Coordinates of C-alpha atoms and ligand atoms in Angstrom, one line a residue:
X32 CA -10.1 20.0 32.9
X33 CA -8.0 18.4 35.6
X34 CA -4.4 18.5 34.3
X35 CA -3.9 22.0 33.1
X36 CA -2.3 21.3 29.7
X37 CA -4.4 22.1 26.7
X38 CA -4.5 22.6 23.0
X39 CA -6.6 25.6 22.2
X40 CA -8.5 25.9 18.9
X41 CA -10.1 29.2 18.0
X42 CA -13.1 28.3 15.8
X43 CA -13.8 32.0 15.1
X44 CA -10.3 32.2 13.4
X45 CA -11.0 29.0 11.4
X46 CA -14.3 30.4 10.2
X47 CA -12.7 33.7 9.1
X48 CA -9.9 31.8 7.3
X49 CA -12.5 29.8 5.3
X50 CA -14.4 32.9 4.4
X51 CA -11.2 34.7 3.4
X52 CA -10.0 32.0 1.1
X53 CA -13.4 31.4 -0.4
X54 CA -13.8 35.0 -1.3
X55 CA -10.3 35.2 -2.6
X56 CA -10.4 32.2 -5.0
X57 CA -14.1 32.0 -5.6
X58 CA -14.1 28.2 -5.6
X59 CA -16.0 25.5 -3.8
X60 CA -14.2 24.7 -0.5
X61 CA -13.2 21.2 0.5
X62 CA -11.9 21.3 4.1
X63 CA -9.3 18.6 4.6
X64 CA -9.9 17.2 8.1
X65 CA -7.7 14.1 8.0
X66 CA -5.9 12.9 11.1
X67 CA -8.7 14.2 13.3
X68 CA -8.5 17.6 11.7
X69 CA -4.7 17.7 12.1
X70 CA -5.2 16.9 15.8
X71 CA -7.7 19.7 16.3
X72 CA -10.9 17.6 16.6
X73 CA -12.7 16.5 13.4
X74 CA -16.3 17.2 14.3
X75 CA -15.6 20.6 16.1
X76 CA -13.6 21.9 13.1
X77 CA -16.2 20.4 10.7
X78 CA -19.0 22.4 12.3
X79 CA -16.9 25.6 12.1
X80 CA -15.9 25.1 8.4
X81 CA -19.5 24.2 7.4
X82 CA -20.9 27.3 9.1
X83 CA -18.3 29.3 7.1
X84 CA -19.5 27.8 3.9
X85 CA -17.4 24.8 3.2
X86 CA -19.1 22.4 0.7
X87 CA -17.2 19.2 1.3
X88 CA -15.0 17.5 3.9
X89 CA -12.1 15.3 3.0
X90 CA -10.4 12.7 5.2
X91 CA -7.7 10.0 4.7
X92 CA -9.4 6.7 5.5
X93 CA -12.6 4.8 5.9
X94 CA -12.2 5.0 9.7
X95 CA -11.9 8.8 9.6
X96 CA -14.9 9.1 7.4
X97 CA -17.0 6.8 9.7
X98 CA -15.9 8.8 12.7
X99 CA -17.4 12.0 11.1
X100 CA -20.6 10.1 10.1
X101 CA -21.0 8.7 13.7
X102 CA -20.6 12.2 15.1
X103 CA -23.5 13.4 12.9
X104 CA -21.9 14.8 9.8
X105 CA -24.2 14.0 6.8
X106 CA -22.8 16.1 4.0
X107 CA -20.3 15.4 1.2
X108 CA -17.4 13.4 2.4
X109 CA -14.4 12.4 0.3
X110 CA -11.6 9.9 1.1
X111 CA -8.2 11.1 -0.2
X112 CA -6.2 8.0 0.7
X113 CA -6.5 4.5 -0.6
X114 CA -9.4 2.2 0.1
X115 CA -9.8 -1.6 -0.3
X116 CA -12.2 -2.6 -3.0
X117 CA -13.6 -5.1 -0.6
X118 CA -14.7 -2.3 1.7
X119 CA -17.0 -0.7 -0.8
X120 CA -20.3 -1.7 0.8
X121 CA -19.5 0.5 3.8
X122 CA -18.7 3.4 1.5
X123 CA -22.1 3.0 -0.2
X124 CA -24.0 2.5 3.0
X125 CA -22.6 5.7 4.6
X126 CA -22.6 7.8 1.3
X127 CA -18.9 8.2 1.4
X128 CA -17.1 9.3 -1.8
X129 CA -13.8 7.6 -2.5
X130 CA -11.1 8.1 -5.0
X131 CA -10.2 5.8 -7.9
X132 CA -6.4 5.8 -7.9
X133 CA -5.4 3.0 -10.3
X134 CA -6.8 0.9 -13.1
X135 CA -6.1 -2.1 -11.0
X136 CA -8.3 -0.8 -8.2
X137 CA -11.1 0.0 -10.7
X138 CA -11.0 -3.5 -12.2
X139 CA -11.5 -5.0 -8.8
X140 CA -14.3 -2.6 -7.8
X141 CA -16.3 -3.3 -10.9
X142 CA -16.4 -7.0 -10.2
X143 CA -18.3 -6.2 -7.0
X144 CA -21.7 -4.6 -6.4
X145 CA -20.5 -1.1 -7.1
X146 CA -23.6 0.5 -8.5
X147 CA -24.1 3.9 -7.0
X148 CA -20.6 4.2 -5.5
X149 CA -19.5 7.9 -5.6
X150 CA -16.0 8.4 -7.0
X151 CA -13.5 11.1 -7.8
X152 CA -10.7 10.1 -10.2
X153 CA -7.2 10.6 -8.8
X154 CA -4.6 11.7 -11.3
X155 CA -0.9 11.5 -10.6
X156 CA 0.8 14.5 -12.2
X157 CA 4.2 14.2 -10.5
X158 CA 3.7 13.6 -6.8
X159 CA 4.1 9.9 -7.4
X160 CA 2.1 8.9 -4.3
X161 CA -1.2 7.6 -5.6
X162 CA -3.2 8.2 -8.8
X163 CA -3.3 7.2 -12.4
X164 CA -0.1 8.1 -14.3
X165 CA -1.3 7.6 -17.9
X166 CA -4.2 9.2 -19.8
X167 CA -5.1 5.8 -21.3
X168 CA -5.5 4.3 -17.8
X169 CA -7.5 7.3 -16.6
X170 CA -9.8 7.0 -19.7
X171 CA -10.4 3.4 -19.1
X172 CA -11.0 3.9 -15.4
X173 CA -13.7 6.5 -16.2
X174 CA -15.3 4.3 -18.8
X175 CA -15.4 1.2 -16.6
X176 CA -16.7 3.0 -13.6
X177 CA -19.5 4.8 -15.6
X178 CA -20.5 1.6 -17.4
X179 CA -20.9 -0.2 -14.0
X180 CA -23.1 2.5 -12.6
X181 CA -20.7 4.3 -10.4
X182 CA -21.2 8.1 -10.0
X183 CA -18.0 9.7 -11.2
X184 CA -18.4 13.1 -9.7
X185 CA -15.0 14.5 -9.6
X186 CA -11.3 14.5 -10.6
X187 CA -8.3 15.7 -8.8
X188 CA -4.5 15.8 -8.5
X189 CA -2.1 16.8 -5.8
X190 CA 0.9 19.2 -6.0
X191 CA 4.3 18.3 -4.6
X192 CA 5.7 21.7 -4.2
X193 CA 2.9 24.3 -3.8
X194 CA 4.7 25.9 -1.0
X195 CA 7.9 26.8 -2.9
X196 CA 8.5 25.5 -6.4
X197 CA 6.1 27.3 -8.7
X198 CA 7.6 25.8 -11.9
X199 CA 6.8 22.3 -10.8
X200 CA 3.3 23.4 -9.8
X201 CA 2.7 24.9 -13.2
X202 CA 3.8 21.8 -14.9
X203 CA 1.6 19.6 -12.8
X204 CA -1.3 21.9 -13.3
X205 CA -0.9 21.9 -17.1
X206 CA -0.8 18.1 -17.1
X207 CA -3.9 17.9 -15.0
X208 CA -5.7 20.4 -17.2
X209 CA -4.7 18.5 -20.4
X210 CA -5.9 15.3 -18.8
X211 CA -9.3 16.6 -17.7
X212 CA -9.9 18.2 -21.1
X213 CA -8.9 15.0 -23.0
X214 CA -11.4 13.0 -21.0
X215 CA -14.2 15.2 -22.3
X216 CA -16.6 14.4 -19.4
X217 CA -18.6 16.8 -17.1
X218 CA -17.1 16.6 -13.6
X219 CA -18.9 18.3 -10.8
X220 CA -15.7 18.6 -8.8
X221 CA -12.4 19.5 -10.4
X222 CA -9.7 20.2 -7.8
X223 CA -6.0 20.5 -7.4
X224 CA -5.2 23.3 -5.0
X225 CA -4.1 22.6 -1.5
X226 CA -3.7 25.4 1.0
X227 CA -0.7 27.1 -0.6
X228 CA -1.9 26.7 -4.1
X229 CA -5.4 27.9 -3.1
X230 CA -4.1 31.5 -2.5
X231 CA -1.2 31.6 -5.0
X232 CA -2.0 29.7 -8.1
X233 CA -4.1 31.9 -10.4
X234 CA -6.3 29.6 -12.5
X235 CA -10.0 29.2 -13.0
X236 CA -9.9 25.8 -14.5
X237 CA -10.5 23.9 -11.3
X238 CA -13.7 24.7 -9.4
X239 CA -12.8 23.6 -5.9
X240 CA -9.8 23.8 -3.5
X241 CA -8.7 21.4 -0.8
X242 CA -7.5 23.3 2.2
X243 CA -6.0 21.8 5.4
X244 CA -3.3 23.7 7.2
X245 CA -4.5 27.2 6.2
X246 CA -7.7 26.6 8.1
X247 CA -5.5 27.3 11.1
X248 CA -3.8 30.4 9.6
X249 CA -0.6 28.7 8.4
X250 CA 0.4 29.7 4.9
X251 CA 3.6 30.1 2.9
X252 CA 2.1 33.1 1.0
X253 CA -1.0 34.5 2.7
X254 CA -0.2 36.7 5.7
X255 CA -3.7 37.9 6.4
X256 CA -5.0 34.6 7.8
X257 CA -5.8 34.3 11.5
X258 CA -3.7 32.1 13.7
X259 CA -6.2 29.6 15.3
X260 CA -4.0 27.4 17.5
X261 CA -2.2 27.6 20.8
X262 CA -0.7 25.0 23.1
X263 CA -0.6 25.8 26.8
X264 CA 0.4 24.3 30.1
X265 CA 0.9 25.7 33.6
X266 CA 3.4 25.8 36.4
X267 CA 2.5 23.1 38.8
X268 CA 5.6 23.2 41.0
X269 CA 8.1 25.9 41.7
X270 CA 11.3 25.6 43.7
X271 CA 14.6 27.2 44.4
X272 CA 17.6 25.0 43.5
X273 CA 21.1 25.5 44.9
X274 CA 24.1 26.0 42.6
X275 CA 25.6 22.9 41.1
X276 CA 22.5 20.8 41.3
X277 CA 21.3 18.9 38.3
X278 CA 17.9 18.8 36.7
X279 CA 16.1 15.7 35.4
X280 CA 17.1 12.4 33.8
X281 CA 20.7 12.0 32.8
X282 CA 21.5 15.1 34.9
X283 CA 22.1 17.0 31.7
X284 CA 21.7 20.5 33.1
X285 CA 23.6 21.9 36.1
X286 CA 22.6 25.1 37.9
X287 CA 25.2 27.8 37.9
X288 CA 23.8 29.8 40.8
X289 CA 20.7 29.7 42.9
X290 CA 18.0 29.2 40.3
X291 CA 14.2 29.1 40.3
X292 CA 13.0 25.9 38.5
X293 CA 9.4 25.3 37.5
X294 CA 7.8 22.0 36.6
X295 CA 5.2 21.8 33.8
X296 CA 2.8 18.8 33.3
X297 CA 3.6 18.2 29.7
X298 CA 6.0 15.7 28.1
X299 CA 6.8 13.7 25.1
X300 CA 3.7 11.5 25.6
X301 CA 1.8 14.7 24.9
X302 CA 3.7 15.4 21.7
X303 CA 6.0 17.8 23.5
X304 CA 9.0 15.9 22.1
X305 CA 12.4 15.6 23.7
X306 CA 14.0 17.9 21.1
X307 CA 12.3 20.7 22.9
X308 CA 15.1 20.7 25.5
X309 CA 16.8 24.1 25.6
X310 CA 14.0 25.8 23.6
X311 CA 12.1 28.7 25.2
X312 CA 8.5 28.8 26.4
X313 CA 6.7 31.9 27.7
X314 CA 5.5 32.4 31.3
X315 CA 4.4 35.8 32.7
X316 CA 5.7 37.5 29.6
X317 CA 9.2 36.1 30.2
X318 CA 11.0 33.5 28.1
X319 CA 11.9 30.4 30.1
X320 CA 14.3 27.8 28.8
X321 CA 13.4 24.1 29.0
X322 CA 16.2 22.7 31.1
X323 CA 17.1 19.0 31.5
X324 CA 15.5 16.3 29.4
X325 CA 11.9 16.4 28.6
X326 CA 10.2 13.5 30.5
X327 CA 7.2 11.5 29.4
X328 CA 4.7 13.5 31.3
X329 CA 6.6 16.5 32.7
X330 CA 9.4 18.9 31.9
X331 CA 11.3 21.6 33.8
X332 CA 11.9 25.2 32.9
X333 CA 14.3 27.8 34.2
X334 CA 12.4 30.8 35.6
X335 CA 14.1 34.2 35.6
X336 CA 12.5 34.8 39.0
X337 CA 10.1 33.2 41.4
X338 CA 6.8 32.6 39.8
X339 CA 3.5 31.4 41.1
X340 CA 2.2 27.8 40.8
X341 CA -0.8 28.1 38.4
X342 CA 0.9 30.6 36.0
X343 CA 0.1 29.8 32.4
X344 CA 3.0 28.7 30.2
X345 CA 2.7 29.2 26.4
X346 CA 4.3 26.5 24.3
X347 CA 3.1 28.1 21.0
X348 CA 0.4 30.6 20.4
X349 CA -0.1 34.3 20.2
X350 CA 3.5 35.1 21.3
X351 CA 5.5 32.1 20.2
X352 CA 4.7 31.1 16.7
X353 CA 4.0 27.5 15.7
X354 CA 6.1 28.1 12.5
X355 CA 9.1 29.1 14.6
X356 CA 8.7 26.1 16.8
X357 CA 8.6 23.9 13.7
X358 CA 11.7 25.5 12.4
X359 CA 13.6 25.0 15.7
X360 CA 12.6 21.3 15.7
X361 CA 13.5 20.8 12.0
X362 CA 10.0 19.9 11.0
X363 CA 6.8 21.5 9.8
X364 CA 3.8 22.9 11.7
X365 CA 1.6 19.9 10.5
X366 CA 3.8 17.4 12.3
X367 CA 3.8 19.4 15.6
X368 CA 0.1 19.7 15.8
X369 CA -0.6 16.1 14.6
X370 CA 1.7 14.9 17.4
X371 CA -0.3 16.6 20.2
X372 CA -1.6 13.4 21.6
X373 CA -5.2 12.5 22.3
X374 CA -4.7 12.7 26.1
X375 CA -4.2 16.5 25.8
X376 CA -7.5 18.4 26.4
X377 CA -8.8 20.2 23.4
X378 CA -10.3 23.6 24.4
X379 CA -12.6 25.3 21.8
X380 CA -13.1 29.1 21.5
X381 CA -16.1 30.5 19.8
X382 CA -17.5 34.0 19.9
X383 CA -14.4 34.8 22.1
X384 CA -15.5 32.3 24.7
X385 CA -14.6 28.8 25.8
X386 CA -17.4 26.7 24.5
X387 CA -16.2 23.3 25.3
X388 CA -13.3 21.1 26.5
X389 CA -12.9 17.6 25.1
X390 CA -10.7 14.9 26.5
X391 CA -10.8 11.5 24.9
X392 CA -9.8 9.7 28.2
X393 CA -12.8 11.1 30.0
X394 CA -15.1 10.1 27.1
X395 CA -13.9 6.5 27.0
X396 CA -14.9 6.0 30.6
X397 CA -18.1 8.0 30.6
Ligands
PLP88 C1 -3.4 16.7 3.1 C2 -3.9 17.0 1.8 C3 -4.4 18.2 1.4 C4 -4.3 19.4 2.3 O1 -3.0 19.9 2.3 P1 -2.7 21.3 3.1 O2 -1.3 21.6 2.7 O3 -2.9 21.1 4.5 O4 -3.7 22.3 2.6 C5 -4.9 18.3 0.2 N1 -5.0 17.3 -0.7 C6 -4.5 16.1 -0.4 C7 -4.6 15.0 -1.4 C8 -3.9 15.9 0.8 O5 -3.4 14.7 1.1

């Protein structure tokens, strides 16, 4: 690593989280690794979850599925988002399972060479994103797909409020259950629980769960998961600034007295967004306020005393929680980690050691 700003992913913690949820809900485990595993690195996280016993990986698009195939993953792979019927040959060639989310989609697919295509039916029980909204449509979809030689291996739905509104989750679950029962078909995979439902919704009707954010220890309900993610940078420049000087673009911060100002090599192009201005980071066990505007590649922090160049600065991690950062920025942990841009080095910890550091920029030019 050259520029010392990194996103640290603890694979040991991820493995423990998979094992914990598996032994708690006793279901098959579908690890949701869309968006490059929420920014954490799809193949690295895939290896960890598979070692911990995950039975399937889910992504959002054909591109994401192919990325995992090209990195060597050969197991069960499901696309949760939409696919174009015209792309079905690539799905078949790479043994990628897709979801059938409308009767219209199915009618197009069956006009093509779809024999052998692996499909999970997607039922909309209230999220109103994708999925079939009527039992008649779902029945017809199943029939058409089966009659044209597709392998309908699963059925699923997605909850809108698993993190808070249990009434709505119950209603959605009941509708899902009624739908599956009415279809009277043997599905290998029946799944509805995302991370929060996987540890809170007590039901043994579904036989698999789809877990994304809790892989990293984030959960609305379960406090015994392990936090797996940290974001660090380092002090690269430290200087004493006189009273009444200003810091950064727009001169939005003025020193009151002689102050120690540190510069960190992280900015909004790394996903450290401008709204971080005036938030606190941790350096040498001391909270340091981000002063002045966050720049594209750099930011400045107010140091309570002189500190050494090279000191590590925690943005979130063991002392500053990702959840708190999300709250401060009026968003959710998902968005913060997905925004950590590809140029930030990913550092992986396994068996308590750094096992690898990946940077897309260096790979492109290798
Ligand atoms: C993203 C996603 C999940 C995973 O959600 P988490 O809250 O991260 O567990 C599960 N199912 C579908 C359909 C999704 O889009």
